[in-house]
Structure formats: C-alpha cells, structure tokens
mmCIF file of C-alpha atoms in Angstrom:
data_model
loop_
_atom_site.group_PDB
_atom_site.id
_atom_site.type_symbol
_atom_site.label_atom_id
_atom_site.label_comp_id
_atom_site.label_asym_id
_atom_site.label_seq_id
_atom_site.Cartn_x
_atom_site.Cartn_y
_atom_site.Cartn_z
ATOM 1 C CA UNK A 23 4.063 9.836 37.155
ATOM 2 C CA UNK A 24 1.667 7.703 34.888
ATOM 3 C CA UNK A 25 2.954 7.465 31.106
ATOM 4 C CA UNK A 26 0.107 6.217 28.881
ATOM 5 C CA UNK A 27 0.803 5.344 25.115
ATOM 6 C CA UNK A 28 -0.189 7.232 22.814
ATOM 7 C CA UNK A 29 -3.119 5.945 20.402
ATOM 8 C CA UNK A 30 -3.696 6.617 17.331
ATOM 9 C CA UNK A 31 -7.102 8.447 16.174
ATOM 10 C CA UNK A 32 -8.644 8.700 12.696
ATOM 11 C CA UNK A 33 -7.222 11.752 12.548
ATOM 12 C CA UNK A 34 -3.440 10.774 12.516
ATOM 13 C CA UNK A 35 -3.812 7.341 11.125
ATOM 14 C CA UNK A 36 -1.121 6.863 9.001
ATOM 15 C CA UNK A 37 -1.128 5.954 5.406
ATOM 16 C CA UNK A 38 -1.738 2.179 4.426
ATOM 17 C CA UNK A 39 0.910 0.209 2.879
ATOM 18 C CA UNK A 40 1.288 -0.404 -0.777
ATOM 19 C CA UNK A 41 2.402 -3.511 -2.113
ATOM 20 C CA UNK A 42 2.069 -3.289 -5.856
ATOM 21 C CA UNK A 43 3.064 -6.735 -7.136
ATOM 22 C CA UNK A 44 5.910 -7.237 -10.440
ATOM 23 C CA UNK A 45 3.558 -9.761 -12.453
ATOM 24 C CA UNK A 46 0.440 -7.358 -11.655
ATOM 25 C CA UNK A 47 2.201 -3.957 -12.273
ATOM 26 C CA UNK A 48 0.763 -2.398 -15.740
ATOM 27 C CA UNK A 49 3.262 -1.562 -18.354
ATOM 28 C CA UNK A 50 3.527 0.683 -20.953
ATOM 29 C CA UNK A 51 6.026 -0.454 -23.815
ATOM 30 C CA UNK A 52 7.364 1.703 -27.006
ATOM 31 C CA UNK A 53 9.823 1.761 -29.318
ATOM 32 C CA UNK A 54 12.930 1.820 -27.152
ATOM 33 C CA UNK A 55 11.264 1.223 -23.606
ATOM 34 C CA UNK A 56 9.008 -0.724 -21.193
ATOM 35 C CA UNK A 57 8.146 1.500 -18.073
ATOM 36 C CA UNK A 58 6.515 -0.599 -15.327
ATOM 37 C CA UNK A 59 3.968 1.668 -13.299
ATOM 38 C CA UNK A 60 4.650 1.016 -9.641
ATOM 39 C CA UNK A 61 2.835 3.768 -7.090
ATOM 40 C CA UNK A 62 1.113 6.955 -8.483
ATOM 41 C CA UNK A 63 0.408 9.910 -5.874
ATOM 42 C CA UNK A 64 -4.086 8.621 -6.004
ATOM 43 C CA UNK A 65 -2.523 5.365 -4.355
ATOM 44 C CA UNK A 66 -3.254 4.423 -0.772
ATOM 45 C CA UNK A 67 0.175 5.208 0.127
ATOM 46 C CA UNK A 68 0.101 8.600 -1.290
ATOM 47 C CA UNK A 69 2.823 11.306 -1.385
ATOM 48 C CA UNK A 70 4.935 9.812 -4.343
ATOM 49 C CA UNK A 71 4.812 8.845 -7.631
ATOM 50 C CA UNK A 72 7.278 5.856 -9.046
ATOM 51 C CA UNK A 73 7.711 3.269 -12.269
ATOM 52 C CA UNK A 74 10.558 1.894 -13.896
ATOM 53 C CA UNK A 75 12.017 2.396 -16.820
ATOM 54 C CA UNK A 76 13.881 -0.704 -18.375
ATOM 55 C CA UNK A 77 15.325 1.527 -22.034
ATOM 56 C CA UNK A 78 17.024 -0.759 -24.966
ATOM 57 C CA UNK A 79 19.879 -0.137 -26.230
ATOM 58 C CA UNK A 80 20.390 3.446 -27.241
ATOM 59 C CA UNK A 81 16.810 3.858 -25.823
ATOM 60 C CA UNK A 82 15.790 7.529 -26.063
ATOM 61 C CA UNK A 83 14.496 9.209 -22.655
ATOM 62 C CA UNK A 84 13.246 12.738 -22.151
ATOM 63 C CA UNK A 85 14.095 15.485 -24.005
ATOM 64 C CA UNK A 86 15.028 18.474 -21.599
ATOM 65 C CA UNK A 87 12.451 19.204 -19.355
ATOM 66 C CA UNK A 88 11.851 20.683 -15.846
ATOM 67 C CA UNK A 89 8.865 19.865 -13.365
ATOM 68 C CA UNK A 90 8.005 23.156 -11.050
ATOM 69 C CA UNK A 91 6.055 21.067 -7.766
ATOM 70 C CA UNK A 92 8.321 17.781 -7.422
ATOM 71 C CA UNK A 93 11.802 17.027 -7.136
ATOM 72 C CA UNK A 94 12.700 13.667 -9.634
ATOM 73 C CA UNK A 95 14.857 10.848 -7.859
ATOM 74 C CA UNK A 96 16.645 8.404 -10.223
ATOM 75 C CA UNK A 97 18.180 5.048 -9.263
ATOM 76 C CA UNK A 98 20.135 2.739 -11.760
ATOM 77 C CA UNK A 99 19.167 -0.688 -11.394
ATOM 78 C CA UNK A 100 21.807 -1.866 -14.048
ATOM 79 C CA UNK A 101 23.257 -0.675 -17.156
ATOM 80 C CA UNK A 102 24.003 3.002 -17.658
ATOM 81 C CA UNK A 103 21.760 6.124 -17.944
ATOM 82 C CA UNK A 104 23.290 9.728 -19.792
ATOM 83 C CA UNK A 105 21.643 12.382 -17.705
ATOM 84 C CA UNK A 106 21.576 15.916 -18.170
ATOM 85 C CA UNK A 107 21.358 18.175 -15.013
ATOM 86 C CA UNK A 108 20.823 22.085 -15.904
ATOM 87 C CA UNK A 109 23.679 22.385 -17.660
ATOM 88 C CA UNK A 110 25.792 19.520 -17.113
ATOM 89 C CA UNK A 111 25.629 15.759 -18.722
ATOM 90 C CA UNK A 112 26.679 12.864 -17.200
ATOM 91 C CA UNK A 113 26.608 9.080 -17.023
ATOM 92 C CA UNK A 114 24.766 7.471 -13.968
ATOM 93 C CA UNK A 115 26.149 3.818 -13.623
ATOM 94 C CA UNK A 116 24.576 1.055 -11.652
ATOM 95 C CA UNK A 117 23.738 1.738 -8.156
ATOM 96 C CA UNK A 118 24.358 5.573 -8.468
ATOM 97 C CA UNK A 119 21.478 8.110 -7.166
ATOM 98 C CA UNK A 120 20.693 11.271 -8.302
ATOM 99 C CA UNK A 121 17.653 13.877 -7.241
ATOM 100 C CA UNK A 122 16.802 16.284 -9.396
ATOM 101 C CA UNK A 123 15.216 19.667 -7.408
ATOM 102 C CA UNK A 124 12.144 21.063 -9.039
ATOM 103 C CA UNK A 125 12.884 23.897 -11.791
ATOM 104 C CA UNK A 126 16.082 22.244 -13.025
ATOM 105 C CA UNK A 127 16.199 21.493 -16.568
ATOM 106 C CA UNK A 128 17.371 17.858 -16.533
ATOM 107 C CA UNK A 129 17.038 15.129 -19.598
ATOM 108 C CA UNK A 130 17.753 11.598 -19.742
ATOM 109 C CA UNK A 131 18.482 8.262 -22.257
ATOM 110 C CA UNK A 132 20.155 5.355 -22.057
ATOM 111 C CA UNK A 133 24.097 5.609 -22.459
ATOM 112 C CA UNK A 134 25.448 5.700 -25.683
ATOM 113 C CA UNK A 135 26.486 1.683 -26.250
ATOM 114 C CA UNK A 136 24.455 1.151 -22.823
ATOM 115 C CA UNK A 137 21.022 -0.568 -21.805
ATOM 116 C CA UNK A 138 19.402 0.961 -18.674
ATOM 117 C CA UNK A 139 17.200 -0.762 -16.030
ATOM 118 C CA UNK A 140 16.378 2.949 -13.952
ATOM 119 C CA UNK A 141 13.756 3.460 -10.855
ATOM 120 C CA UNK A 142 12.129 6.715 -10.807
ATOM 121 C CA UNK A 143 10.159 9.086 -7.829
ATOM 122 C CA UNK A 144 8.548 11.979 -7.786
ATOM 123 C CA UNK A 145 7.975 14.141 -4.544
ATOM 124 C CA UNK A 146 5.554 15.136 -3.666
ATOM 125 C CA UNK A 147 3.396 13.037 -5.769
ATOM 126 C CA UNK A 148 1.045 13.488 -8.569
ATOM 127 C CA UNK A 149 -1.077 11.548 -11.155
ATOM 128 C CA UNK A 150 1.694 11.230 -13.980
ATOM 129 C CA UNK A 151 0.679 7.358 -15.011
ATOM 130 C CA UNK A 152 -1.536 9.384 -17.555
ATOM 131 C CA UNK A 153 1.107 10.968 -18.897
ATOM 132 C CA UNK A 154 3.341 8.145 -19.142
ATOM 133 C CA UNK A 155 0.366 6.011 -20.952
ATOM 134 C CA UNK A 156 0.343 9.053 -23.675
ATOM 135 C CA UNK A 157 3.928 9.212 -24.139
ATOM 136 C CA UNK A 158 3.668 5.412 -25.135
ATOM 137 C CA UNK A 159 0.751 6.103 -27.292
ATOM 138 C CA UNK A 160 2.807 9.442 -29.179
ATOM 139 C CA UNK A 161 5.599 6.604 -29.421
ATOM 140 C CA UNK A 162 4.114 4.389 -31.269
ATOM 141 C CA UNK A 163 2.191 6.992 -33.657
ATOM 142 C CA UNK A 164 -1.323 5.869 -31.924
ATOM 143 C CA UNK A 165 -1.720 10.132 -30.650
ATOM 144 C CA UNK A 166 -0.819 13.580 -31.903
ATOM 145 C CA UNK A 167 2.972 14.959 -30.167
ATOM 146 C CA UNK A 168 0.406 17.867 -30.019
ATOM 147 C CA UNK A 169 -1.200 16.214 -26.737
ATOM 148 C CA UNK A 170 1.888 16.490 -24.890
ATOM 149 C CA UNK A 171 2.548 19.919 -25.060
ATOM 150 C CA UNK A 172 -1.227 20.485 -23.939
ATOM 151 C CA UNK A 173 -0.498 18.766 -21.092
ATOM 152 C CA UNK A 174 2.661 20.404 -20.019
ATOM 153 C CA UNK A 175 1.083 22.191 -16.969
ATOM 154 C CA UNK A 176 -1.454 19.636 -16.285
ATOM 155 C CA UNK A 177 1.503 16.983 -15.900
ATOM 156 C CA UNK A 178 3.695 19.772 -14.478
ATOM 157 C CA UNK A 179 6.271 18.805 -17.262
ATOM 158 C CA UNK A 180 7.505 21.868 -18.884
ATOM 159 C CA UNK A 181 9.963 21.090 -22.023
ATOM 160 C CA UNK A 182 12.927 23.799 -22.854
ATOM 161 C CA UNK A 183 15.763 24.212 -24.958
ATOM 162 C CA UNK A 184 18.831 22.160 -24.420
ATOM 163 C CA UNK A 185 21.995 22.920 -26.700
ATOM 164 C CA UNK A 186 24.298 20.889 -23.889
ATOM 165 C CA UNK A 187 21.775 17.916 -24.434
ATOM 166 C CA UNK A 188 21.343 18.771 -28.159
ATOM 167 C CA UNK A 189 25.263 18.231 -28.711
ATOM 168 C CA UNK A 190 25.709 14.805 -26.039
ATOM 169 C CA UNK A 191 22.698 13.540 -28.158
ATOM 170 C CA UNK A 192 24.849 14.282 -31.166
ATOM 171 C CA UNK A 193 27.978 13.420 -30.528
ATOM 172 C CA UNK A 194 26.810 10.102 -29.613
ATOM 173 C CA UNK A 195 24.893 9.394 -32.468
#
C-alpha cells in the first residue's frame, strides 16, 4: 500500500500566525486602567479576541454585563481580580482561570486593597477593540455614557442589574 502525505490546498490553509509585539501593542489608558490591545477577531489569526487589562488600585472593571455569541476567559497575571459570576462573587488570585459561558451575567474590578495585571479572550471572536477605545474615551469624559448603551448589541455587551455586585461593590467601598 502507497501512503502519500497529505498537502495542504488553499482551501484548508490554516490561519497565519500572529505575533503582536509588547512595545507595538496600542493601549488605551483611563482613570483606573491601561488595557493593552493584543489580537482582535479582523486579525490574521482570527477566531479570538484578547488585551490586557493592568487596573490600579481599587481600579473599577465592568459593571454586570453578559455577552450572548462568546464565552469570556480571564487569566490573572498578578494581583487580585473580584469577579462576579451570575450570582456569585469571588476573588481570582494570580494564576487562577476562569471562563465565563455566553449569557451569564458576570462583572469584574480589581480586589478591594488589590492591583490586577488580568489577560482576557473572547470566543469566538469579534471586533471589540472599538468598544474598548470608547470605554476609554466615556472614562475620561471625552464621549457621551449614551454611546455605550447604543452599542450594546453591536458589541454584543448587554448590561443588567446586579444587587450581588451592587452590595460586594459596597461593602468594599
């Protein structure tokens, strides 16, 4: 029996690699973070979308929110992140992992006391460095909160009412 490898046509080719450099990456810096985009889902790799978040001090995250076509992944770098997960709020600590299945309500900021370094994915990917760049703008009082809620669908990020996250905000204020 002959056994020929397989080659690869255009049709299976797979994705190129993506390299996207630390002093290259653009940022976007407010108040109480600098997020460092990395790979959005229009890159040649494709598929995902990732940045990272370095937040200050009491840094403030998202409020509540849920995405309905991608699951989130968070990794802590360093420091520690308060996350909230439907119903449930807990502290991520350095090297812990958590994915977040689309239609969850989940929130995040760093933990009370705590700087966090995080490194987020979404899957499947979509163009969210837009949103990320008007977040930063609403931040620093440069466009109208008004935007974001426009966008909600656009960015698939759909904001709710939290009273678990309303009271860890709270008590750790």
């Amino acid at each position: 029996m002959n056994e020929e490898t397989p080659t690869m046509s255009a049709t299976n080719t797979p994705p190129a690699a993506l390299l996207t450099r630390h002093a290259e990456a653009e940022t976007c810096a407010d108040p109480s973070s600098v997020i460092t985009l990395l790979a959005d889902a229009d890159s040649p790799a494709g598929g995902f979308t990732s940045y990272r978040s370095t937040f200050a001090r009491g840094g403030t995250g998202a409020p509540a929110h849920f995405h309905t076509r991608a699951s989130e992944l968070f990794f802590v770098i360093s420091g520690a992140l308060q996350v909230l997960v439907g119903e449930e709020v807990t502290i991520l600590r350095e090297g812990d992992f958590l994915a977040v299945p689309p239609h969850t309500p989940h929130a995040f900021a760093a933990a009370p006391g705590c700087e966090a370094d995080v490194l987020f994915v979404f899957t499947p990917g979509m163009g969210r460095f837009d949103y990320l760049r008007l977040l930063g703008r609403v931040m620093r009082g440069e466009a109208d909160p008004k935007e974001i809620a426009e966008s909600s669908e656009h960015f698939d990020n759909h904001y709710v009412d939290s009273p678990a996250w309303r009271a860890a905000l709270e008590s750790s204020a």
